Amino acid sequence: GDPDVPWGDGGGVWALDSSTVTLKSHVQVQGNHASRGGGISLNLGSMLVTDGTSFSQNVATLNGGAVSSLLGVSISATRTHFTRNSAGSFGGSLATDLDSSSTLTECLLQQNVAVHGGGGLSSMADSSISLVACSLVGNEAKRDGGGALIAGYSTVTAVGGLFANNFVGRDGAGLAVVDSASFSTEGAEVIELRNNSASQDGGAMLF
């Protein structure tokens, strides 16, 4: 996509038709704009693999400030930082939708903003996310899920991790699990919940 045109998909990269995008250490995806996937938009069975990558200050007018995934997309992100990205609807940094799956390991999602829900990330419509030792810190949503919004029969599994200083204008400051979605934990690692703030219900988590 054209990084200067905010109405297309994928301000930095647009991947579709089972293509694979691999981004390794020291790659920075910064300051891109699009309607979906300010940094990267993935569609139709595509795959994204990152390790040591940085996504910052990307903007989506709709979903996925940094990354948007639709229709059977697979994402594997390791030691990747998502900071100060924003979305006009869902998923300030990451938005997964329509049977997509993501595994985030030792990732940082910090100071991302979404207008509707999922300041840090959103997962909707039968999608799944695994969070392994991830930190969601200082993210904000105007409605639900300051840190993360899980909705529409989607699932999230957490292995340890930190939800801290997230804010939401309505419900579920750290995490909101709604609309027949599910949340589970694995392993003995502790999930830390600190100083999250909701204007209505679920200062830390809403189920």
PDB file of N, CA and C in Angstrom, residues 38-118:
ATOM      1  N   GLY A  38      -2.496  -0.126   9.530  1.00  0.00           N
ATOM      2  CA  GLY A  38      -1.668   1.051   9.279  1.00  0.00           C
ATOM      3  C   GLY A  38      -0.264   0.684   8.842  1.00  0.00           C
ATOM      4  N   GLY A  39       0.318  -0.336   9.491  1.00  0.00           N
ATOM      5  CA  GLY A  39       1.632  -0.819   9.092  1.00  0.00           C
ATOM      6  C   GLY A  39       1.555  -1.925   8.068  1.00  0.00           C
ATOM      7  N   ILE A  40       0.776  -2.983   8.406  1.00  0.00           N
ATOM      8  CA  ILE A  40       0.663  -4.166   7.544  1.00  0.00           C
ATOM      9  C   ILE A  40      -0.778  -4.647   7.535  1.00  0.00           C
ATOM     10  N   SER A  41      -1.287  -4.992   6.358  1.00  0.00           N
ATOM     11  CA  SER A  41      -2.588  -5.634   6.222  1.00  0.00           C
ATOM     12  C   SER A  41      -2.398  -7.022   5.623  1.00  0.00           C
ATOM     13  N   LEU A  42      -2.971  -8.044   6.297  1.00  0.00           N
ATOM     14  CA  LEU A  42      -2.839  -9.434   5.867  1.00  0.00           C
ATOM     15  C   LEU A  42      -4.223  -9.999   5.574  1.00  0.00           C
ATOM     16  N   ASN A  43      -4.359 -10.702   4.441  1.00  0.00           N
ATOM     17  CA  ASN A  43      -5.651 -11.231   4.032  1.00  0.00           C
ATOM     18  C   ASN A  43      -5.505 -12.614   3.412  1.00  0.00           C
ATOM     19  N   LEU A  44      -6.597 -13.367   3.432  1.00  0.00           N
ATOM     20  CA  LEU A  44      -6.735 -14.590   2.643  1.00  0.00           C
ATOM     21  C   LEU A  44      -5.602 -15.594   2.866  1.00  0.00           C
ATOM     22  N   GLY A  45      -5.432 -16.014   4.138  1.00  0.00           N
ATOM     23  CA  GLY A  45      -4.484 -17.073   4.447  1.00  0.00           C
ATOM     24  C   GLY A  45      -3.025 -16.676   4.466  1.00  0.00           C
ATOM     25  N   SER A  46      -2.734 -15.384   4.486  1.00  0.00           N
ATOM     26  CA  SER A  46      -1.343 -14.937   4.546  1.00  0.00           C
ATOM     27  C   SER A  46      -0.752 -15.179   5.933  1.00  0.00           C
ATOM     28  N   MET A  47       0.573 -15.064   6.018  1.00  0.00           N
ATOM     29  CA  MET A  47       1.282 -15.300   7.279  1.00  0.00           C
ATOM     30  C   MET A  47       2.264 -14.164   7.548  1.00  0.00           C
ATOM     31  N   LEU A  48       2.347 -13.760   8.818  1.00  0.00           N
ATOM     32  CA  LEU A  48       3.332 -12.769   9.257  1.00  0.00           C
ATOM     33  C   LEU A  48       4.189 -13.379  10.350  1.00  0.00           C
ATOM     34  N   VAL A  49       5.510 -13.290  10.184  1.00  0.00           N
ATOM     35  CA  VAL A  49       6.460 -13.764  11.194  1.00  0.00           C
ATOM     36  C   VAL A  49       7.376 -12.603  11.550  1.00  0.00           C
ATOM     37  N   THR A  50       7.415 -12.242  12.835  1.00  0.00           N
ATOM     38  CA  THR A  50       8.309 -11.168  13.273  1.00  0.00           C
ATOM     39  C   THR A  50       9.150 -11.632  14.451  1.00  0.00           C
ATOM     40  N   ASP A  51      10.359 -11.093  14.551  1.00  0.00           N
ATOM     41  CA  ASP A  51      11.242 -11.383  15.680  1.00  0.00           C
ATOM     42  C   ASP A  51      12.127 -10.161  15.903  1.00  0.00           C
ATOM     43  N   GLY A  52      11.885  -9.460  17.022  1.00  0.00           N
ATOM     44  CA  GLY A  52      12.676  -8.277  17.316  1.00  0.00           C
ATOM     45  C   GLY A  52      12.295  -7.062  16.492  1.00  0.00           C
ATOM     46  N   THR A  53      11.083  -7.074  15.960  1.00  0.00           N
ATOM     47  CA  THR A  53      10.601  -5.991  15.109  1.00  0.00           C
ATOM     48  C   THR A  53       9.922  -4.912  15.949  1.00  0.00           C
ATOM     49  N   SER A  54       9.848  -3.697  15.418  1.00  0.00           N
ATOM     50  CA  SER A  54       9.193  -2.588  16.098  1.00  0.00           C
ATOM     51  C   SER A  54       8.124  -1.979  15.194  1.00  0.00           C
ATOM     52  N   PHE A  55       6.901  -1.831  15.744  1.00  0.00           N
ATOM     53  CA  PHE A  55       5.808  -1.137  15.071  1.00  0.00           C
ATOM     54  C   PHE A  55       5.463   0.093  15.903  1.00  0.00           C
ATOM     55  N   SER A  56       5.607   1.270  15.340  1.00  0.00           N
ATOM     56  CA  SER A  56       5.325   2.467  16.128  1.00  0.00           C
ATOM     57  C   SER A  56       4.695   3.563  15.276  1.00  0.00           C
ATOM     58  N   GLN A  57       3.753   4.267  15.897  1.00  0.00           N
ATOM     59  CA  GLN A  57       3.119   5.457  15.333  1.00  0.00           C
ATOM     60  C   GLN A  57       2.470   5.192  13.971  1.00  0.00           C
ATOM     61  N   ASN A  58       1.936   3.987  13.805  1.00  0.00           N
ATOM     62  CA  ASN A  58       1.139   3.682  12.629  1.00  0.00           C
ATOM     63  C   ASN A  58      -0.328   3.968  12.934  1.00  0.00           C
ATOM     64  N   VAL A  59      -1.099   4.327  11.900  1.00  0.00           N
ATOM     65  CA  VAL A  59      -2.484   4.749  12.092  1.00  0.00           C
ATOM     66  C   VAL A  59      -3.397   4.032  11.096  1.00  0.00           C
ATOM     67  N   ALA A  60      -4.492   3.461  11.613  1.00  0.00           N
ATOM     68  CA  ALA A  60      -5.553   2.919  10.761  1.00  0.00           C
ATOM     69  C   ALA A  60      -6.837   3.688  11.045  1.00  0.00           C
ATOM     70  N   THR A  61      -7.509   4.116   9.996  1.00  0.00           N
ATOM     71  CA  THR A  61      -8.771   4.806  10.211  1.00  0.00           C
ATOM     72  C   THR A  61      -9.861   3.840  10.672  1.00  0.00           C
ATOM     73  N   LEU A  62      -9.699   2.545  10.376  1.00  0.00           N
ATOM     74  CA  LEU A  62     -10.646   1.530  10.834  1.00  0.00           C
ATOM     75  C   LEU A  62      -9.972   0.617  11.857  1.00  0.00           C
ATOM     76  N   ASN A  63      -9.487  -0.559  11.450  1.00  0.00           N
ATOM     77  CA  ASN A  63      -8.976  -1.566  12.383  1.00  0.00           C
ATOM     78  C   ASN A  63      -7.490  -1.837  12.192  1.00  0.00           C
ATOM     79  N   GLY A  64      -6.813  -2.131  13.325  1.00  0.00           N
ATOM     80  CA  GLY A  64      -5.425  -2.545  13.265  1.00  0.00           C
ATOM     81  C   GLY A  64      -4.459  -1.418  12.994  1.00  0.00           C
ATOM     82  N   GLY A  65      -4.184  -0.624  14.037  1.00  0.00           N
ATOM     83  CA  GLY A  65      -3.268   0.502  13.853  1.00  0.00           C
ATOM     84  C   GLY A  65      -1.936   0.084  13.273  1.00  0.00           C
ATOM     85  N   ALA A  66      -1.369  -1.005  13.791  1.00  0.00           N
ATOM     86  CA  ALA A  66      -0.108  -1.526  13.261  1.00  0.00           C
ATOM     87  C   ALA A  66      -0.343  -2.651  12.273  1.00  0.00           C
ATOM     88  N   VAL A  67      -1.189  -3.649  12.675  1.00  0.00           N
ATOM     89  CA  VAL A  67      -1.406  -4.850  11.855  1.00  0.00           C
ATOM     90  C   VAL A  67      -2.878  -5.213  11.860  1.00  0.00           C
ATOM     91  N   SER A  68      -3.415  -5.509  10.675  1.00  0.00           N
ATOM     92  CA  SER A  68      -4.771  -6.032  10.523  1.00  0.00           C
ATOM     93  C   SER A  68      -4.710  -7.383   9.835  1.00  0.00           C
ATOM     94  N   SER A  69      -5.483  -8.362  10.342  1.00  0.00           N
ATOM     95  CA  SER A  69      -5.529  -9.678   9.705  1.00  0.00           C
ATOM     96  C   SER A  69      -6.970 -10.106   9.501  1.00  0.00           C
ATOM     97  N   LEU A  70      -7.269 -10.616   8.298  1.00  0.00           N
ATOM     98  CA  LEU A  70      -8.618 -11.034   7.922  1.00  0.00           C
ATOM     99  C   LEU A  70      -8.568 -12.357   7.161  1.00  0.00           C
ATOM    100  N   LEU A  71      -9.470 -13.258   7.497  1.00  0.00           N
ATOM    101  CA  LEU A  71      -9.706 -14.460   6.705  1.00  0.00           C
ATOM    102  C   LEU A  71      -8.534 -15.443   6.725  1.00  0.00           C
ATOM    103  N   GLY A  72      -8.413 -16.162   7.854  1.00  0.00           N
ATOM    104  CA  GLY A  72      -7.471 -17.275   7.924  1.00  0.00           C
ATOM    105  C   GLY A  72      -6.018 -16.901   7.974  1.00  0.00           C
ATOM    106  N   VAL A  73      -5.710 -15.740   8.462  1.00  0.00           N
ATOM    107  CA  VAL A  73      -4.320 -15.280   8.570  1.00  0.00           C
ATOM    108  C   VAL A  73      -3.657 -15.877   9.807  1.00  0.00           C
ATOM    109  N   SER A  74      -2.358 -16.123   9.729  1.00  0.00           N
ATOM    110  CA  SER A  74      -1.566 -16.617  10.855  1.00  0.00           C
ATOM    111  C   SER A  74      -0.458 -15.621  11.173  1.00  0.00           C
ATOM    112  N   ILE A  75      -0.326 -15.283  12.462  1.00  0.00           N
ATOM    113  CA  ILE A  75       0.711 -14.348  12.904  1.00  0.00           C
ATOM    114  C   ILE A  75       1.534 -14.989  14.010  1.00  0.00           C
ATOM    115  N   SER A  76       2.850 -14.917  13.879  1.00  0.00           N
ATOM    116  CA  SER A  76       3.766 -15.334  14.937  1.00  0.00           C
ATOM    117  C   SER A  76       4.715 -14.182  15.218  1.00  0.00           C
ATOM    118  N   ALA A  77       4.570 -13.559  16.390  1.00  0.00           N
ATOM    119  CA  ALA A  77       5.388 -12.398  16.748  1.00  0.00           C
ATOM    120  C   ALA A  77       6.173 -12.709  18.018  1.00  0.00           C
ATOM    121  N   THR A  78       7.484 -12.527  17.956  1.00  0.00           N
ATOM    122  CA  THR A  78       8.363 -12.799  19.090  1.00  0.00           C
ATOM    123  C   THR A  78       9.189 -11.560  19.389  1.00  0.00           C
ATOM    124  N   ARG A  79       9.226 -11.180  20.666  1.00  0.00           N
ATOM    125  CA  ARG A  79      10.016 -10.023  21.106  1.00  0.00           C
ATOM    126  C   ARG A  79       9.787  -8.819  20.204  1.00  0.00           C
ATOM    127  N   THR A  80       8.521  -8.595  19.864  1.00  0.00           N
ATOM    128  CA  THR A  80       8.136  -7.499  18.990  1.00  0.00           C
ATOM    129  C   THR A  80       7.450  -6.408  19.807  1.00  0.00           C
ATOM    130  N   HIS A  81       7.767  -5.160  19.508  1.00  0.00           N
ATOM    131  CA  HIS A  81       7.212  -4.022  20.241  1.00  0.00           C
ATOM    132  C   HIS A  81       6.187  -3.292  19.378  1.00  0.00           C
ATOM    133  N   PHE A  82       5.001  -3.060  19.969  1.00  0.00           N
ATOM    134  CA  PHE A  82       3.943  -2.289  19.334  1.00  0.00           C
ATOM    135  C   PHE A  82       3.693  -1.056  20.208  1.00  0.00           C
ATOM    136  N   THR A  83       4.101   0.107  19.766  1.00  0.00           N
ATOM    137  CA  THR A  83       4.002   1.299  20.619  1.00  0.00           C
ATOM    138  C   THR A  83       3.400   2.480  19.852  1.00  0.00           C
ATOM    139  N   ARG A  84       2.457   3.160  20.524  1.00  0.00           N
ATOM    140  CA  ARG A  84       1.858   4.400  20.043  1.00  0.00           C
ATOM    141  C   ARG A  84       1.212   4.273  18.665  1.00  0.00           C
ATOM    142  N   ASN A  85       0.614   3.133  18.410  1.00  0.00           N
ATOM    143  CA  ASN A  85      -0.197   2.969  17.211  1.00  0.00           C
ATOM    144  C   ASN A  85      -1.645   3.298  17.550  1.00  0.00           C
ATOM    145  N   SER A  86      -2.465   3.594  16.540  1.00  0.00           N
ATOM    146  CA  SER A  86      -3.850   3.952  16.825  1.00  0.00           C
ATOM    147  C   SER A  86      -4.781   3.473  15.718  1.00  0.00           C
ATOM    148  N   ALA A  87      -6.030   3.191  16.129  1.00  0.00           N
ATOM    149  CA  ALA A  87      -7.053   2.746  15.193  1.00  0.00           C
ATOM    150  C   ALA A  87      -8.351   3.500  15.453  1.00  0.00           C
ATOM    151  N   GLY A  88      -9.054   3.840  14.380  1.00  0.00           N
ATOM    152  CA  GLY A  88     -10.311   4.556  14.510  1.00  0.00           C
ATOM    153  C   GLY A  88     -11.460   3.688  14.980  1.00  0.00           C
ATOM    154  N   SER A  89     -11.309   2.366  14.885  1.00  0.00           N
ATOM    155  CA  SER A  89     -12.354   1.461  15.371  1.00  0.00           C
ATOM    156  C   SER A  89     -11.785   0.465  16.376  1.00  0.00           C
ATOM    157  N   PHE A  90     -11.200  -0.662  15.903  1.00  0.00           N
ATOM    158  CA  PHE A  90     -10.764  -1.738  16.797  1.00  0.00           C
ATOM    159  C   PHE A  90      -9.273  -2.055  16.599  1.00  0.00           C
ATOM    160  N   GLY A  91      -8.634  -2.442  17.723  1.00  0.00           N
ATOM    161  CA  GLY A  91      -7.264  -2.917  17.661  1.00  0.00           C
ATOM    162  C   GLY A  91      -6.248  -1.818  17.440  1.00  0.00           C
ATOM    163  N   GLY A  92      -5.904  -1.114  18.523  1.00  0.00           N
ATOM    164  CA  GLY A  92      -4.955  -0.019  18.406  1.00  0.00           C
ATOM    165  C   GLY A  92      -3.642  -0.427  17.775  1.00  0.00           C
ATOM    166  N   SER A  93      -3.134  -1.611  18.146  1.00  0.00           N
ATOM    167  CA  SER A  93      -1.924  -2.109  17.492  1.00  0.00           C
ATOM    168  C   SER A  93      -2.225  -3.274  16.572  1.00  0.00           C
ATOM    169  N   LEU A  94      -3.041  -4.236  17.050  1.00  0.00           N
ATOM    170  CA  LEU A  94      -3.287  -5.472  16.294  1.00  0.00           C
ATOM    171  C   LEU A  94      -4.775  -5.788  16.291  1.00  0.00           C
ATOM    172  N   ALA A  95      -5.326  -6.043  15.101  1.00  0.00           N
ATOM    173  CA  ALA A  95      -6.719  -6.469  14.970  1.00  0.00           C
ATOM    174  C   ALA A  95      -6.767  -7.762  14.174  1.00  0.00           C
ATOM    175  N   THR A  96      -7.277  -8.840  14.786  1.00  0.00           N
ATOM    176  CA  THR A  96      -7.435 -10.105  14.084  1.00  0.00           C
ATOM    177  C   THR A  96      -8.917 -10.399  13.936  1.00  0.00           C
ATOM    178  N   ASP A  97      -9.298 -10.919  12.770  1.00  0.00           N
ATOM    179  CA  ASP A  97     -10.720 -11.073  12.460  1.00  0.00           C
ATOM    180  C   ASP A  97     -10.923 -12.233  11.484  1.00  0.00           C
ATOM    181  N   LEU A  98     -12.092 -12.854  11.568  1.00  0.00           N
ATOM    182  CA  LEU A  98     -12.521 -13.868  10.610  1.00  0.00           C
ATOM    183  C   LEU A  98     -11.551 -15.045  10.535  1.00  0.00           C
ATOM    184  N   ASP A  99     -11.537 -15.843  11.633  1.00  0.00           N
ATOM    185  CA  ASP A  99     -10.808 -17.109  11.665  1.00  0.00           C
ATOM    186  C   ASP A  99      -9.302 -16.947  11.487  1.00  0.00           C
ATOM    187  N   SER A 100      -8.741 -15.906  12.090  1.00  0.00           N
ATOM    188  CA  SER A 100      -7.291 -15.716  12.089  1.00  0.00           C
ATOM    189  C   SER A 100      -6.703 -16.173  13.418  1.00  0.00           C
ATOM    190  N   SER A 101      -5.432 -16.547  13.420  1.00  0.00           N
ATOM    191  CA  SER A 101      -4.782 -17.013  14.644  1.00  0.00           C
ATOM    192  C   SER A 101      -3.454 -16.292  14.834  1.00  0.00           C
ATOM    193  N   SER A 102      -3.151 -15.986  16.096  1.00  0.00           N
ATOM    194  CA  SER A 102      -1.925 -15.246  16.409  1.00  0.00           C
ATOM    195  C   SER A 102      -1.280 -15.812  17.659  1.00  0.00           C
ATOM    196  N   THR A 103       0.050 -15.885  17.654  1.00  0.00           N
ATOM    197  CA  THR A 103       0.828 -16.219  18.842  1.00  0.00           C
ATOM    198  C   THR A 103       1.837 -15.110  19.072  1.00  0.00           C
ATOM    199  N   LEU A 104       1.716 -14.447  20.220  1.00  0.00           N
ATOM    200  CA  LEU A 104       2.625 -13.370  20.593  1.00  0.00           C
ATOM    201  C   LEU A 104       3.452 -13.836  21.784  1.00  0.00           C
ATOM    202  N   THR A 105       4.773 -13.796  21.647  1.00  0.00           N
ATOM    203  CA  THR A 105       5.678 -14.285  22.679  1.00  0.00           C
ATOM    204  C   THR A 105       6.641 -13.179  23.098  1.00  0.00           C
ATOM    205  N   GLU A 106       6.609 -12.827  24.377  1.00  0.00           N
ATOM    206  CA  GLU A 106       7.488 -11.798  24.938  1.00  0.00           C
ATOM    207  C   GLU A 106       7.365 -10.481  24.171  1.00  0.00           C
ATOM    208  N   CYS A 107       6.144 -10.131  23.828  1.00  0.00           N
ATOM    209  CA  CYS A 107       5.892  -8.890  23.097  1.00  0.00           C
ATOM    210  C   CYS A 107       5.447  -7.773  24.047  1.00  0.00           C
ATOM    211  N   LEU A 108       5.683  -6.554  23.628  1.00  0.00           N
ATOM    212  CA  LEU A 108       5.251  -5.375  24.377  1.00  0.00           C
ATOM    213  C   LEU A 108       4.250  -4.600  23.547  1.00  0.00           C
ATOM    214  N   LEU A 109       3.068  -4.353  24.121  1.00  0.00           N
ATOM    215  CA  LEU A 109       2.051  -3.508  23.499  1.00  0.00           C
ATOM    216  C   LEU A 109       1.838  -2.328  24.436  1.00  0.00           C
ATOM    217  N   GLN A 110       2.297  -1.161  24.034  1.00  0.00           N
ATOM    218  CA  GLN A 110       2.352  -0.026  24.958  1.00  0.00           C
ATOM    219  C   GLN A 110       1.855   1.262  24.298  1.00  0.00           C
ATOM    220  N   GLN A 111       0.952   1.946  25.012  1.00  0.00           N
ATOM    221  CA  GLN A 111       0.448   3.266  24.626  1.00  0.00           C
ATOM    222  C   GLN A 111      -0.198   3.270  23.237  1.00  0.00           C
ATOM    223  N   ASN A 112      -0.929   2.210  22.957  1.00  0.00           N
ATOM    224  CA  ASN A 112      -1.735   2.162  21.738  1.00  0.00           C
ATOM    225  C   ASN A 112      -3.168   2.583  22.062  1.00  0.00           C
ATOM    226  N   VAL A 113      -3.891   3.092  21.064  1.00  0.00           N
ATOM    227  CA  VAL A 113      -5.230   3.639  21.285  1.00  0.00           C
ATOM    228  C   VAL A 113      -6.185   3.139  20.206  1.00  0.00           C
ATOM    229  N   ALA A 114      -7.386   2.726  20.630  1.00  0.00           N
ATOM    230  CA  ALA A 114      -8.468   2.410  19.697  1.00  0.00           C
ATOM    231  C   ALA A 114      -9.725   3.148  20.132  1.00  0.00           C
ATOM    232  N   VAL A 115     -10.459   3.687  19.176  1.00  0.00           N
ATOM    233  CA  VAL A 115     -11.653   4.459  19.510  1.00  0.00           C
ATOM    234  C   VAL A 115     -12.757   3.556  20.043  1.00  0.00           C
ATOM    235  N   HIS A 116     -13.031   2.443  19.371  1.00  0.00           N
ATOM    236  CA  HIS A 116     -14.130   1.591  19.810  1.00  0.00           C
ATOM    237  C   HIS A 116     -13.700   0.563  20.851  1.00  0.00           C
ATOM    238  N   GLY A 117     -12.729  -0.294  20.541  1.00  0.00           N
ATOM    239  CA  GLY A 117     -12.351  -1.320  21.506  1.00  0.00           C
ATOM    240  C   GLY A 117     -11.007  -1.944  21.182  1.00  0.00           C
ATOM    241  N   GLY A 118     -10.376  -2.504  22.252  1.00  0.00           N
ATOM    242  CA  GLY A 118      -9.094  -3.157  22.073  1.00  0.00           C
ATOM    243  C   GLY A 118      -7.969  -2.170  21.844  1.00  0.00           C
TER     244      GLY A 118
END
